[in-house]
Each structure stands twice: as C-alpha cells, then as structure tokens.
Coordinates of C-alpha atoms in Angstrom, one line a residue:
Chain F
M1 CA -166.7 123.4 84.1
S2 CA -166.9 122.4 80.5
F3 CA -164.4 123.5 77.8
I4 CA -167.1 125.3 75.8
E5 CA -170.0 126.9 77.7
I6 CA -172.9 128.5 75.8
N7 CA -175.4 130.4 78.0
N8 CA -178.7 131.8 76.9
L9 CA -177.5 132.4 73.4
T10 CA -179.9 134.4 71.1
K11 CA -179.2 135.6 67.6
E12 CA -181.6 137.9 65.9
Y13 CA -181.2 138.9 62.2
R14 CA -182.8 142.1 61.0
A15 CA -183.9 142.1 57.4
S16 CA -185.6 145.4 56.5
K17 CA -188.5 145.8 58.8
E18 CA -188.7 142.2 59.9
S19 CA -186.5 140.4 62.4
V20 CA -185.8 136.7 62.5
L21 CA -184.7 134.8 65.6
A22 CA -182.1 132.4 64.2
I23 CA -181.4 130.9 67.7
N24 CA -183.4 131.6 70.7
D25 CA -182.1 131.4 74.3
V26 CA -179.9 128.4 73.6
S27 CA -177.5 126.9 76.3
A28 CA -175.1 124.0 75.9
A29 CA -171.8 122.7 77.2
I30 CA -169.2 120.8 75.2
N31 CA -166.1 119.1 76.5
K32 CA -162.6 119.3 75.3
N33 CA -162.3 116.0 73.5
E34 CA -165.9 115.7 72.4
F35 CA -167.2 115.0 68.9
V36 CA -170.6 116.7 68.7
A37 CA -173.0 116.5 65.7
V38 CA -175.4 119.4 65.5
M39 CA -178.4 118.2 63.7
G40 CA -181.7 119.7 62.5
P41 CA -183.6 120.7 59.4
S42 CA -182.6 123.6 57.2
G43 CA -183.2 127.0 58.8
S44 CA -183.3 125.5 62.3
G45 CA -180.4 127.7 63.5
K46 CA -177.6 125.1 63.6
S47 CA -175.2 127.1 61.3
T48 CA -175.8 130.3 63.2
F49 CA -175.0 128.4 66.4
L50 CA -171.8 127.2 64.9
T51 CA -170.6 130.6 63.6
T52 CA -171.5 132.2 66.9
V53 CA -169.7 129.5 68.9
G54 CA -166.7 130.2 66.6
G55 CA -166.8 133.9 67.4
L56 CA -167.6 134.9 63.8
S57 CA -171.1 136.2 64.5
K58 CA -171.8 138.3 67.5
P59 CA -174.9 137.1 69.4
S60 CA -177.8 139.4 70.2
N61 CA -177.8 138.1 73.7
G62 CA -176.0 135.5 75.8
T63 CA -172.4 134.4 76.2
V64 CA -169.9 131.9 74.8
K65 CA -167.0 130.9 77.0
I66 CA -164.2 128.8 75.7
D67 CA -161.7 127.6 78.3
D68 CA -163.4 130.1 80.6
I69 CA -162.8 133.1 78.3
N70 CA -165.9 135.1 77.3
I71 CA -164.9 135.4 73.6
F72 CA -167.4 138.2 72.9
G73 CA -165.8 140.2 75.7
L74 CA -162.6 140.4 73.6
N75 CA -162.1 143.3 71.2
V76 CA -162.5 142.6 67.4
D77 CA -158.8 142.1 66.7
T78 CA -158.1 140.0 69.8
L79 CA -161.1 137.8 68.9
A80 CA -159.6 137.4 65.4
N81 CA -156.3 136.3 66.9
Y82 CA -158.1 134.0 69.2
R83 CA -160.0 132.4 66.3
R84 CA -156.7 131.9 64.5
E85 CA -155.1 130.2 67.4
Y86 CA -158.0 128.1 68.8
I87 CA -160.6 127.5 66.1
G88 CA -160.5 125.9 62.7
F89 CA -163.5 126.4 60.4
I90 CA -164.5 124.0 57.6
F91 CA -167.4 124.9 55.2
Q92 CA -169.7 123.0 53.0
S93 CA -168.5 125.0 49.9
F94 CA -164.8 124.7 51.0
H95 CA -164.3 128.4 50.5
L96 CA -160.8 128.0 49.2
L97 CA -159.2 130.9 47.3
K98 CA -159.2 129.7 43.8
Y99 CA -156.4 132.0 42.7
L100 CA -154.0 130.3 45.1
T101 CA -152.3 126.9 45.1
V102 CA -153.1 124.2 47.6
Q103 CA -150.0 125.1 49.6
E104 CA -150.8 128.8 49.5
N105 CA -154.4 128.2 50.8
V106 CA -153.1 126.1 53.6
L107 CA -150.5 128.7 54.5
L108 CA -153.1 131.5 54.8
P109 CA -153.7 131.2 58.6
L110 CA -150.0 131.5 59.1
V111 CA -149.7 134.8 57.3
S112 CA -149.3 136.7 60.6
S113 CA -147.3 134.0 62.3
D114 CA -143.8 134.7 63.5
L115 CA -142.5 131.4 62.1
K116 CA -139.8 131.5 59.4
K117 CA -140.9 130.7 55.8
K118 CA -139.2 127.4 55.9
E119 CA -140.9 126.4 59.1
K120 CA -144.3 127.4 57.7
I121 CA -143.7 125.3 54.6
E122 CA -142.6 122.3 56.7
K123 CA -145.7 122.7 58.8
C124 CA -147.9 123.0 55.7
H125 CA -146.4 119.8 54.1
A126 CA -146.9 117.9 57.4
I127 CA -150.6 118.8 57.4
L128 CA -151.0 118.1 53.7
S129 CA -149.4 114.7 54.3
K130 CA -151.9 114.1 57.1
V131 CA -154.9 114.7 54.8
G132 CA -153.3 112.7 52.0
L133 CA -152.4 115.6 49.7
E134 CA -148.7 115.9 50.0
T135 CA -148.1 115.4 46.3
K136 CA -150.6 118.2 45.3
A137 CA -149.1 121.1 47.2
K138 CA -148.3 123.1 44.1
R139 CA -151.6 122.4 42.3
M140 CA -154.3 125.1 41.9
V141 CA -157.2 124.2 44.0
D142 CA -159.7 124.1 41.2
E143 CA -157.7 121.4 39.6
L144 CA -158.7 119.1 42.5
S145 CA -161.8 117.0 43.1
G146 CA -164.5 118.1 45.6
G147 CA -163.1 115.6 48.2
E148 CA -159.6 116.8 47.7
Q149 CA -160.7 120.4 48.0
Q150 CA -162.4 119.6 51.3
R151 CA -159.2 118.0 52.5
V152 CA -157.3 121.2 51.6
A153 CA -159.9 123.2 53.6
I154 CA -159.4 120.8 56.6
A155 CA -155.6 121.2 56.2
R156 CA -156.1 125.0 56.3
A157 CA -158.2 124.6 59.4
L158 CA -155.6 122.4 61.1
V159 CA -152.4 124.3 60.2
N160 CA -152.4 126.4 63.3
D161 CA -153.1 123.3 65.4
P162 CA -156.4 124.6 66.9
L163 CA -158.2 123.0 69.8
I164 CA -161.6 123.2 68.2
L165 CA -162.7 122.2 64.7
L166 CA -166.1 123.7 63.6
A167 CA -167.5 122.1 60.4
D168 CA -170.6 123.3 58.6
E169 CA -172.1 120.6 56.4
P170 CA -168.6 119.3 55.5
T171 CA -169.9 116.5 53.4
G172 CA -172.8 118.4 51.8
N173 CA -171.1 118.8 48.5
L174 CA -169.4 115.4 48.4
D175 CA -170.5 111.9 47.2
S176 CA -171.2 109.4 50.0
R177 CA -167.8 107.6 49.7
T178 CA -165.8 110.8 49.8
G179 CA -168.0 112.1 52.6
E180 CA -167.2 109.0 54.6
S181 CA -163.5 109.4 54.3
I182 CA -163.8 113.0 55.4
M183 CA -165.8 112.0 58.4
N184 CA -163.2 109.3 59.3
L185 CA -160.6 112.1 59.1
F186 CA -162.7 114.1 61.6
K187 CA -162.9 111.0 63.8
D188 CA -159.1 110.6 63.8
L189 CA -158.6 114.3 64.6
N190 CA -161.0 113.9 67.5
A191 CA -159.1 110.9 68.7
E192 CA -155.9 113.1 68.6
G193 CA -157.6 115.4 71.2
K194 CA -159.4 117.9 69.1
C195 CA -162.9 119.1 70.0
V196 CA -165.0 118.6 66.8
I197 CA -168.4 120.1 66.2
V198 CA -170.0 119.2 62.9
V199 CA -173.3 120.8 61.7
T200 CA -175.2 118.5 59.4
H201 CA -178.7 117.4 58.5
D202 CA -177.4 114.1 57.3
N203 CA -178.4 111.4 59.8
K204 CA -175.6 109.1 58.7
I205 CA -173.0 111.6 60.1
E206 CA -174.5 111.0 63.6
R207 CA -172.7 107.7 64.0
Y208 CA -169.3 109.3 64.0
A209 CA -170.2 111.7 66.9
Q210 CA -170.2 110.9 70.5
R211 CA -173.2 113.1 71.1
S212 CA -175.8 115.0 69.0
I213 CA -177.6 118.2 69.6
Y214 CA -180.9 118.7 67.8
F215 CA -182.1 122.1 66.7
L216 CA -185.6 123.0 65.7
D217 CA -186.8 126.6 65.1
G218 CA -183.8 128.1 66.8
K219 CA -184.0 126.0 69.9
I220 CA -182.2 122.8 71.2
V221 CA -184.9 120.2 71.4
N222 CA -183.0 117.2 73.0
Chain L
M1 CA -147.3 133.6 51.5
N2 CA -148.0 137.0 52.9
L3 CA -150.6 139.7 52.6
Y4 CA -148.9 141.4 49.7
N5 CA -148.8 138.0 47.8
I6 CA -152.5 137.6 48.3
A7 CA -153.2 141.1 46.9
I8 CA -151.0 140.5 43.9
H9 CA -152.6 137.1 43.2
S10 CA -156.0 138.7 43.6
L11 CA -155.2 141.4 41.1
K12 CA -153.9 138.9 38.6
R13 CA -157.1 136.9 39.0
K14 CA -159.5 139.8 38.2
K15 CA -157.6 141.1 35.2
S16 CA -160.5 142.9 33.6
K17 CA -161.5 144.7 36.8
T18 CA -157.9 145.6 37.5
A19 CA -157.5 146.9 34.0
F20 CA -160.7 149.0 34.3
L21 CA -159.4 150.5 37.6
I22 CA -156.0 151.3 36.0
I23 CA -157.6 152.8 32.9
G24 CA -159.9 155.0 35.0
L25 CA -156.9 156.3 37.0
V26 CA -154.7 156.6 33.9
L27 CA -157.3 158.8 32.2
A28 CA -157.5 161.0 35.3
V29 CA -153.8 161.3 35.8
S30 CA -153.0 161.8 32.1
S31 CA -155.8 164.4 31.8
V32 CA -154.6 166.3 34.8
V33 CA -150.9 166.1 33.8
T34 CA -151.8 167.3 30.3
L35 CA -154.0 170.2 31.6
I36 CA -151.4 171.3 34.1
T37 CA -148.4 171.0 31.7
V38 CA -150.3 172.7 28.8
S39 CA -151.6 175.3 31.2
E40 CA -148.1 176.1 32.5
I41 CA -146.6 176.2 29.0
V42 CA -149.4 178.4 27.6
N43 CA -149.2 180.6 30.6
R44 CA -145.5 181.1 30.2
S45 CA -146.0 181.7 26.5
V46 CA -148.8 184.2 27.1
A47 CA -146.8 185.8 29.9
T48 CA -143.7 186.2 27.8
N49 CA -145.8 187.7 25.0
L50 CA -147.5 190.1 27.4
D51 CA -144.3 191.0 29.2
E52 CA -142.8 192.0 25.9
F53 CA -145.9 194.1 25.2
G54 CA -145.1 197.4 26.8
A55 CA -143.1 198.3 29.9
N56 CA -144.0 197.3 33.4
I57 CA -141.2 199.2 35.2
V58 CA -140.2 202.9 34.7
I59 CA -137.0 204.3 36.0
S60 CA -136.7 208.0 36.3
P61 CA -134.3 210.4 38.1
K62 CA -135.1 211.5 41.6
S63 CA -135.9 215.2 41.1
D64 CA -137.5 218.1 43.0
E65 CA -138.0 220.0 39.8
L66 CA -141.2 220.3 37.8
S67 CA -142.0 216.9 36.5
L68 CA -142.6 215.9 32.9
N69 CA -145.5 213.8 32.0
Y70 CA -144.8 211.0 29.6
G71 CA -147.5 208.5 28.6
G72 CA -149.5 209.3 31.7
L73 CA -146.4 208.7 33.9
T74 CA -144.6 211.3 35.9
V75 CA -141.0 211.2 35.0
G76 CA -138.1 213.3 36.2
G77 CA -137.5 216.8 35.1
V78 CA -136.3 217.3 31.6
S79 CA -133.6 219.8 32.6
I80 CA -130.3 218.5 33.7
S81 CA -130.1 217.8 37.4
N82 CA -127.4 216.1 39.4
N83 CA -129.5 213.0 39.6
Q84 CA -129.9 212.5 35.9
L85 CA -129.7 208.9 34.6
K86 CA -126.8 207.9 32.5
N87 CA -126.0 205.3 29.9
E88 CA -124.0 203.3 32.4
D89 CA -127.2 202.8 34.5
I90 CA -128.4 200.4 31.8
L91 CA -125.4 198.2 32.6
S92 CA -126.3 198.4 36.3
I93 CA -129.8 197.2 35.6
K94 CA -128.3 194.2 33.7
K95 CA -126.5 193.3 36.9
I96 CA -129.4 192.7 39.2
K97 CA -130.1 189.2 40.7
N98 CA -133.2 188.7 38.5
K99 CA -131.4 190.0 35.4
D100 CA -132.7 187.0 33.4
N101 CA -136.2 188.2 33.9
I102 CA -135.5 191.4 32.1
S103 CA -136.4 191.2 28.5
I104 CA -136.3 194.8 27.2
I105 CA -134.5 197.9 28.4
A106 CA -135.6 201.0 26.5
P107 CA -133.7 204.2 27.5
K108 CA -134.9 207.6 26.5
L109 CA -133.7 211.2 26.5
L110 CA -136.6 213.6 26.3
N111 CA -136.2 217.2 25.4
T112 CA -138.2 220.1 24.0
T113 CA -137.1 222.1 21.1
N114 CA -138.5 224.5 18.5
I115 CA -139.2 223.0 15.2
E116 CA -140.5 225.4 12.6
G117 CA -141.3 227.8 15.4
K118 CA -143.4 225.4 17.3
K119 CA -142.4 223.8 20.6
S120 CA -142.0 220.0 20.1
L121 CA -141.0 217.1 22.2
V122 CA -138.1 215.1 20.9
A123 CA -137.2 211.6 22.2
G124 CA -133.8 210.0 21.7
I125 CA -134.4 206.2 21.7
N126 CA -132.7 203.0 21.1
V127 CA -134.9 202.1 18.1
N128 CA -134.5 198.3 18.3
E129 CA -135.5 198.1 22.0
E130 CA -138.3 200.7 21.4
L131 CA -139.8 198.7 18.6
K132 CA -139.7 195.5 20.7
L133 CA -141.4 197.3 23.5
K134 CA -144.0 199.0 21.3
K135 CA -145.2 196.2 19.2
W136 CA -148.4 198.1 18.4
W137 CA -146.5 200.8 16.5
K138 CA -147.5 200.9 12.9
V139 CA -145.1 203.0 10.8
I140 CA -145.7 204.4 7.4
G141 CA -142.3 204.3 5.8
K142 CA -139.2 203.0 7.4
K143 CA -139.4 201.5 10.9
S144 CA -135.8 201.7 11.8
I145 CA -133.9 204.9 11.9
S146 CA -130.2 205.5 11.4
K147 CA -128.1 208.6 12.1
S148 CA -129.8 211.8 10.9
E149 CA -133.2 210.0 10.5
A150 CA -136.4 210.6 12.5
L151 CA -139.8 209.0 13.1
V152 CA -142.7 211.3 13.9
G153 CA -146.0 210.8 15.6
L154 CA -149.2 211.4 13.7
K155 CA -150.3 214.5 15.7
I156 CA -147.0 216.3 15.4
K157 CA -146.8 215.4 11.7
E158 CA -150.2 217.2 11.2
K159 CA -149.3 220.1 13.5
L160 CA -146.0 220.8 11.7
N161 CA -147.3 219.6 8.4
I162 CA -144.4 217.2 8.0
R163 CA -144.2 214.7 5.0
L164 CA -142.2 211.6 4.5
D165 CA -138.6 212.3 3.4
Q166 CA -138.9 215.9 4.6
I167 CA -135.9 217.3 6.4
I168 CA -136.5 218.9 9.7
K169 CA -134.0 220.8 11.9
I170 CA -133.6 219.9 15.5
N171 CA -131.2 222.3 17.3
S172 CA -129.8 223.3 13.9
R173 CA -129.0 219.7 12.9
E174 CA -130.9 218.2 10.0
F175 CA -132.9 215.0 10.2
T176 CA -134.9 213.2 7.4
V177 CA -138.3 212.0 8.4
V178 CA -138.3 208.4 7.3
G179 CA -141.4 207.1 9.0
I180 CA -144.7 208.3 10.4
I181 CA -146.2 206.4 13.3
E182 CA -149.9 205.8 12.9
E183 CA -152.1 207.1 15.8
T184 CA -151.4 205.2 19.0
G185 CA -153.6 207.3 21.3
S186 CA -150.6 208.0 23.5
Q187 CA -148.0 210.7 24.1
D188 CA -146.0 209.1 21.2
D189 CA -148.4 210.8 18.7
S190 CA -147.0 214.2 19.7
M191 CA -143.3 213.2 19.6
I192 CA -140.4 213.1 17.3
F193 CA -138.1 210.1 17.7
I194 CA -134.4 210.1 16.8
N195 CA -131.5 207.9 17.8
L196 CA -130.4 208.2 21.4
D197 CA -126.8 209.0 20.5
E198 CA -127.9 211.7 18.2
A199 CA -130.3 213.2 20.7
Q200 CA -127.5 213.2 23.4
S201 CA -125.3 215.0 21.0
V202 CA -127.9 217.4 19.7
F203 CA -129.0 218.5 23.1
N204 CA -125.5 218.4 24.6
Q205 CA -126.4 215.8 27.1
E206 CA -123.8 213.2 26.3
E207 CA -124.3 209.9 28.1
K208 CA -127.5 211.3 29.8
L209 CA -131.0 209.8 29.9
S210 CA -134.4 211.1 31.0
L211 CA -135.9 207.8 31.8
I212 CA -135.6 204.1 31.2
E213 CA -138.5 201.8 30.5
V214 CA -138.1 198.2 31.4
A215 CA -140.2 195.1 30.4
A216 CA -139.6 192.3 32.9
L217 CA -140.8 188.7 32.3
C218 CA -142.6 188.2 35.6
Y219 CA -144.5 185.0 35.2
D220 CA -142.6 183.4 38.0
C221 CA -140.8 186.3 39.6
P222 CA -142.2 189.0 42.0
I223 CA -142.0 192.3 40.2
E224 CA -141.5 194.0 43.5
E225 CA -138.2 192.1 43.8
I226 CA -137.0 193.4 40.5
V227 CA -138.0 196.9 41.5
T228 CA -136.1 196.6 44.8
Q229 CA -133.0 195.1 43.2
T230 CA -133.0 197.9 40.6
S231 CA -133.5 200.6 43.2
N232 CA -130.5 199.2 45.1
Q233 CA -128.4 199.4 41.9
L234 CA -129.6 202.9 41.1
P235 CA -130.0 204.7 44.4
L236 CA -130.4 208.1 42.7
A237 CA -133.4 206.9 40.6
D238 CA -137.1 206.4 41.2
V239 CA -138.0 202.8 40.1
T240 CA -141.7 202.4 39.7
A241 CA -143.7 199.3 38.8
I242 CA -146.7 200.0 36.6
R243 CA -149.2 198.1 38.7
Q244 CA -152.2 198.3 36.4
T245 CA -150.2 196.7 33.6
I246 CA -148.9 193.9 35.8
E247 CA -152.3 193.2 37.3
S248 CA -154.0 193.0 33.9
K249 CA -151.2 190.7 32.7
M250 CA -151.5 188.4 35.7
T251 CA -155.3 188.3 35.3
A252 CA -154.9 187.1 31.7
I253 CA -152.3 184.6 32.8
H254 CA -154.2 183.2 35.7
S255 CA -157.6 182.9 33.9
F256 CA -156.4 179.8 32.0
E257 CA -154.7 178.5 35.1
H258 CA -157.9 178.7 37.0
F259 CA -159.8 177.0 34.2
S260 CA -157.3 174.2 34.2
F261 CA -157.4 173.8 37.9
G262 CA -161.2 173.7 37.9
L263 CA -161.3 171.1 35.1
S264 CA -158.6 169.0 36.9
M265 CA -160.7 169.0 40.1
V266 CA -163.8 167.8 38.1
I267 CA -161.6 165.0 36.5
L268 CA -160.2 164.0 39.9
I269 CA -163.7 163.8 41.5
I270 CA -164.9 161.6 38.5
S271 CA -161.9 159.4 38.8
M272 CA -162.4 159.0 42.6
L273 CA -166.0 157.9 41.8
I274 CA -164.7 155.4 39.3
V275 CA -162.2 153.9 41.8
F276 CA -164.8 154.0 44.6
T277 CA -167.4 152.1 42.4
N278 CA -164.8 149.6 41.3
V279 CA -163.4 148.8 44.8
N280 CA -166.9 148.8 46.4
A281 CA -168.1 146.3 43.8
S282 CA -165.0 144.3 44.3
V283 CA -165.7 144.2 48.1
S284 CA -169.3 143.1 47.4
E285 CA -168.1 140.3 45.1
R286 CA -165.5 139.2 47.6
T287 CA -167.9 138.9 50.5
A288 CA -167.3 135.2 50.9
E289 CA -163.5 135.6 50.5
I290 CA -163.5 138.3 53.2
G291 CA -165.6 136.0 55.4
V292 CA -163.0 133.3 54.9
F293 CA -160.2 135.8 55.9
K294 CA -162.2 136.5 59.1
A295 CA -162.8 132.9 59.8
I296 CA -159.1 132.0 59.6
G297 CA -158.3 134.8 62.0
F298 CA -157.3 137.8 59.8
T299 CA -157.5 141.0 61.7
R300 CA -159.1 144.3 60.4
N301 CA -155.5 145.4 59.7
N302 CA -154.8 142.3 57.6
I303 CA -158.0 142.8 55.5
T304 CA -157.3 146.5 55.1
T305 CA -153.7 145.8 54.0
I306 CA -154.9 143.4 51.3
I307 CA -157.5 145.7 49.7
I308 CA -155.4 148.9 50.0
F309 CA -152.3 147.2 48.6
E310 CA -154.3 146.1 45.6
V311 CA -155.4 149.7 45.0
F312 CA -151.9 151.0 45.8
L313 CA -150.4 148.8 43.1
S314 CA -153.0 149.7 40.5
S315 CA -152.7 153.4 41.3
L316 CA -148.9 153.2 41.2
I317 CA -149.0 151.7 37.7
A318 CA -151.7 154.1 36.6
G319 CA -149.7 157.1 38.0
V320 CA -146.6 156.3 35.9
I321 CA -148.6 155.4 32.7
G322 CA -150.8 158.4 33.1
Y323 CA -147.9 160.7 33.5
V324 CA -146.1 159.4 30.4
I325 CA -149.4 159.7 28.3
G326 CA -150.0 163.1 29.8
I327 CA -146.5 164.3 28.8
Y328 CA -146.9 163.0 25.2
A329 CA -150.3 164.5 24.9
S330 CA -148.9 167.8 26.1
R331 CA -146.2 167.6 23.5
V332 CA -148.9 167.5 20.9
I333 CA -151.3 170.0 22.4
A334 CA -149.0 172.7 23.9
P335 CA -147.4 173.8 20.7
I336 CA -150.8 174.2 19.0
L337 CA -152.3 176.2 21.9
S338 CA -149.3 178.4 22.4
M339 CA -148.6 178.8 18.7
N340 CA -145.0 178.0 19.3
S341 CA -143.9 174.9 17.4
S342 CA -140.4 174.9 19.0
L343 CA -141.7 174.1 22.5
N344 CA -140.2 171.1 24.1
V345 CA -142.1 169.3 27.0
E346 CA -139.5 167.3 29.0
I347 CA -140.2 164.4 31.3
N348 CA -139.6 165.7 34.8
I349 CA -138.9 163.3 37.6
Y350 CA -140.4 165.7 40.2
T351 CA -143.6 166.0 38.3
L352 CA -143.7 162.2 37.7
I353 CA -143.5 161.7 41.5
I354 CA -146.3 164.2 42.0
A355 CA -148.5 162.5 39.4
T356 CA -147.9 159.1 40.9
F357 CA -148.6 160.5 44.4
L358 CA -151.8 162.0 43.1
S359 CA -152.8 158.7 41.6
L360 CA -152.1 157.0 44.9
I361 CA -154.0 159.6 46.9
I362 CA -157.1 159.2 44.6
G363 CA -156.9 155.4 44.8
V364 CA -156.4 155.1 48.5
L365 CA -158.9 157.9 49.5
S366 CA -161.6 156.4 47.3
S367 CA -161.0 152.9 48.8
L368 CA -161.5 154.0 52.5
Y369 CA -165.2 153.5 52.6
P370 CA -165.1 150.1 50.7
V371 CA -162.4 149.0 53.2
Y372 CA -164.5 150.1 56.1
R373 CA -167.4 148.1 54.6
A374 CA -165.2 145.0 54.2
N375 CA -164.2 145.1 57.8
K376 CA -167.8 145.5 59.0
L377 CA -169.1 142.6 56.9
D378 CA -170.8 139.8 58.9
P379 CA -169.1 136.6 57.7
T380 CA -172.2 134.6 58.5
V381 CA -174.2 136.6 56.0
A382 CA -171.3 136.2 53.6
F383 CA -171.4 132.4 53.8
R384 CA -175.1 132.3 53.7
S385 CA -175.0 134.2 50.3
L386 CA -173.4 131.2 48.7

C-alpha cells in the first residue's frame, strides 16, 4: 500500500453553462519518501491534481487516501486540521501576507497550536535558519527578493513539520539561479524524509525528482 | 501571532476601506443617536407644555346628590355634603408617590348666587394655579385678582351688563370687576371668578372645595397610577382621568417619536447595506488570502473570527465616535426644535453602551453573508485568479 493513493480522480469545473474536465479519471500512487515532479503543459490539469491531493479542492469523483485515510471523507474542519498537520503548500506567487513580517507569516500555521508563544518563536527561528533567513525574521515580506519570499513560503509550509510538501510552480517567478537553490532545498527536505510533489512545466526541474508524472488534457499519459 | 493580530494588521493595511466602513457606521450611529435624543427631548418638552395646558385629572366629592356640570364634566353636588373636599386635600395630593409628576393643582369652590336678581355661578379659585392651567384665557383688564376683586366671563358680563371696574355684590359683599375673560367657548364664559379664600368666606364654606383640577406631567408615568394613588389618599373623593385629553396629548407626543423611529430604521438599513457592500468587496479582494488561510489549515471558525473581529473593531470605534457626534449634534438641534435654549443634553453611559451595541449588531449582522461566502470559497479558484 502506498502512502498516497489516488483512485479514479475526476474534477469538473462548471463555468456558466459549460463544464470543463480539469482532470479525468486519474489514478496514481506516491510513496512516503518520494520526490515526484508533475509535468505537463499549461491547462493540462496538474495544478488541479495538486490542490485535490492536498485536500483543498473537492473532486467531482474518485478518492484520495493519505496514510490510508480517505481525506474527502473527513468533515470540512477535520480536513482543515489534517491539512495543517500533514501538508505544506508552496505556490508560484508565494502568497505571503504582505502586511505581516517574515516571522508572522511563518507563524501563521501555528495560530491554533497549543504551543506556548516562546516555543512557537523558537520553532519559527529554527525553520528560518534552515531556509537561510534567520536574520530577516522581523522584516516585512515585501522588502525581500523573490527567492527570499519563496524561502519564507517554504518555511511557512515547514513550520508544522508536515509529511508532505506540495509545490505549485515554485520556481516560476524566480531567476534560474534562485530557482536552482530552491529546488536544492526541496531535495534536502526530501532527503530528510518528506514526500515532495512539485508541479512544473520546466523540464529542468525533472532532474531533481525521483519520478515524473506527465499530464495532458486532464489525464496522466506516462 | 493570533487570529486577532491578523485582523488588526489587516485593518491597518486597508486604511481607506476601514475608514470608509467606520465613517458609514459613524453616520448611522450618530444619526440614530441624534434622532432618538432629540425626539425624546422634544417629546418631553411637548409633553410638558401639553400637560400644563389644561387639567387631565378632576377630583370631586363622592355624592348622591344632584350633580353639577362644569366644563362638560360631572362634579359633586354644590351643596354641602359630608364628603365635601377640603383645603387639606390639596396637601394630601402632594403626598402621593408620583407627586413629582403633578405640575398644577387648581382647587375650586363653586356656588350659585343672585347677582342683580339673576342666578349666577361663582367660582372661588387660586388665581395663579388657574392661570397656569388655562393658558388660553385672554383677559381684558387685570389678569390677577386680589381680595375683593373679580374676573367675569364674557357671557355673564353681557347677561348682567357688567363693565370693567364695576362693583358687584356677591352675598352682600362687594367685589370690583377687574378683568373680563374673552370668550373661551366653555363654562368659564358664564362664571364669575373670585379668590378661593373670599369665596369660602362669602359662602360660609370655610376650608371647603367643590372640585380640584389637576394637571399631571405624564410623559413617562401612567396616568392611571396617579389616579389610583390620589384615590387612595382621598377615599371620599371621585378621582377621574380625562381620557380624551390624555389620549390626544399622547398622540401628539408619539407622532414625532414614530417619525424618528421610522427614519432611524431607514438609516440603519442603509448603513447595513454600506457595511455589507464593504465587507463583501473586502472578501472578494481577499480571495487569495482566504485561499492561503485554507491551505495552511485554518478552519471555518478561524476565518470567521478574523473577518468578524475586523468588523467588530470597526463597529466598536464607530459606535463610540457616532455616539459622541450624536450627542453634540443633539445639543445643537434639540434646543432649536424644542424652543428651549436652557436644555442640556448629557452624555449617558447607558445610552453609549446601547449605541455601541447597535453599531456592533449592524456590523456583525451585515457581515454574516460575506463570512459565509468566504468560507465557501474554493481556494483553487482563488489561486487561479492570480
């Protein structure tokens, strides 16, 4: 049994009178320590696949099991808690809250945690140190470069020590050198035991992954 | 970092939107506070003026004898009975629980006598109280009367052909007519008025009264209570509320109150729409942010807390500012509308709490649908929009 099991996943979007099949009857299995690159052209369904696997978007059909738990069988709030504990999301546009500092952004997933304030800050500083931003904790995020902002986003995704990291085009807004350092960071995290799934249409990313899944027109083609 | 910090930071970030939301609520709260305060003050002022304009309670002796009609009211018999009212009854009326609501007590001794061979009705009055009670009296000559002076109604003046300064004899005692009351359309037109003490002496009814008219200020007191309290003090008297007078007064008082209430409701609905539009637009603009909250594991409760706390803070500030502005506006408007420049509108902590609570209710109620929308947002759509 694989750590992540995706069975017959279908996601249909309805826009006015038309409906679009973003992913169509997709099945896949991903192991606990795997680094998987999800490749394919724009609009092929790879981002929808990622958000569905992460429990953010409910599928029209099919199941997603993580560690043998059917995540869409959970109620909305239990699924939110599950996401907080098990999954870290990283986006192309970073999606940091610009009105908060680096430290405050990283602390966001710990808002509902039972940890004491001091423990939360220690944890935050440890993660920031890991991504090389320990000196920038008090800075506002828009004072940072794109690469640094993506590192903040990675730190935010890591602060709860999730088992799975889901990254949607994490180097899309970065220059190639910064992109490379971010991918190396993902590789290190995978080496530490995290399951990393990276969506990209950049073929250069593929070499960091142990395995690639190719999407075309909402279906896995390899 | 907690949910409240996020809300506060978010409010600080969108200063202009927050200011717009607060201004919308301030306008609503201050308008409602002004309307209600002014309405209450004007109502009290109108009520006080109306209450002093004629009696609303008549006290007469319990009597089985033939009744005497006065001003359309049936009062006790004119002749002396065991139940006749006395001067000391006035003091008893002043002892009732709601004594502060009593503004005028006008006692009368009524009697008939022959003047120049014609039967006439003479009333002994306390002239100061009577003049306060009957503000509509227009008197040719002197308004106040002293010992041995009399006021006469227009009809009796014509009937007896009385002139100003003429001396008339009432039970052999001489009185100078110092004033003629212009036509009132009431029983007063056919009466001669002399001082109460004089009347009691002339008719040998020392300390005795035929009836007592009372004007009670009843804006915020039940007239029936006053009637009951007076009846308990004067068990041998009939105490009657003049229902028609009271109801017409209350109609006049409540008409402005209803107008204010209606206008307040319209203002509240408009302000709810302003808050709703503002919060709804804010949710639309924050689609990606809400998506991030969901992605990092915020529950519906967490997202609701952030949005509602933002509105709560804005409404709280707006409630206090709106109340203060409302009170200052009332201080300007109320004296003009009530034509009483000595009015003082005080800041009242109880009303401040109500105003703030009102602001919070408007804010929170108007945000319920936007909050529901935020929780229903599909984060995938949110991220795709960027």
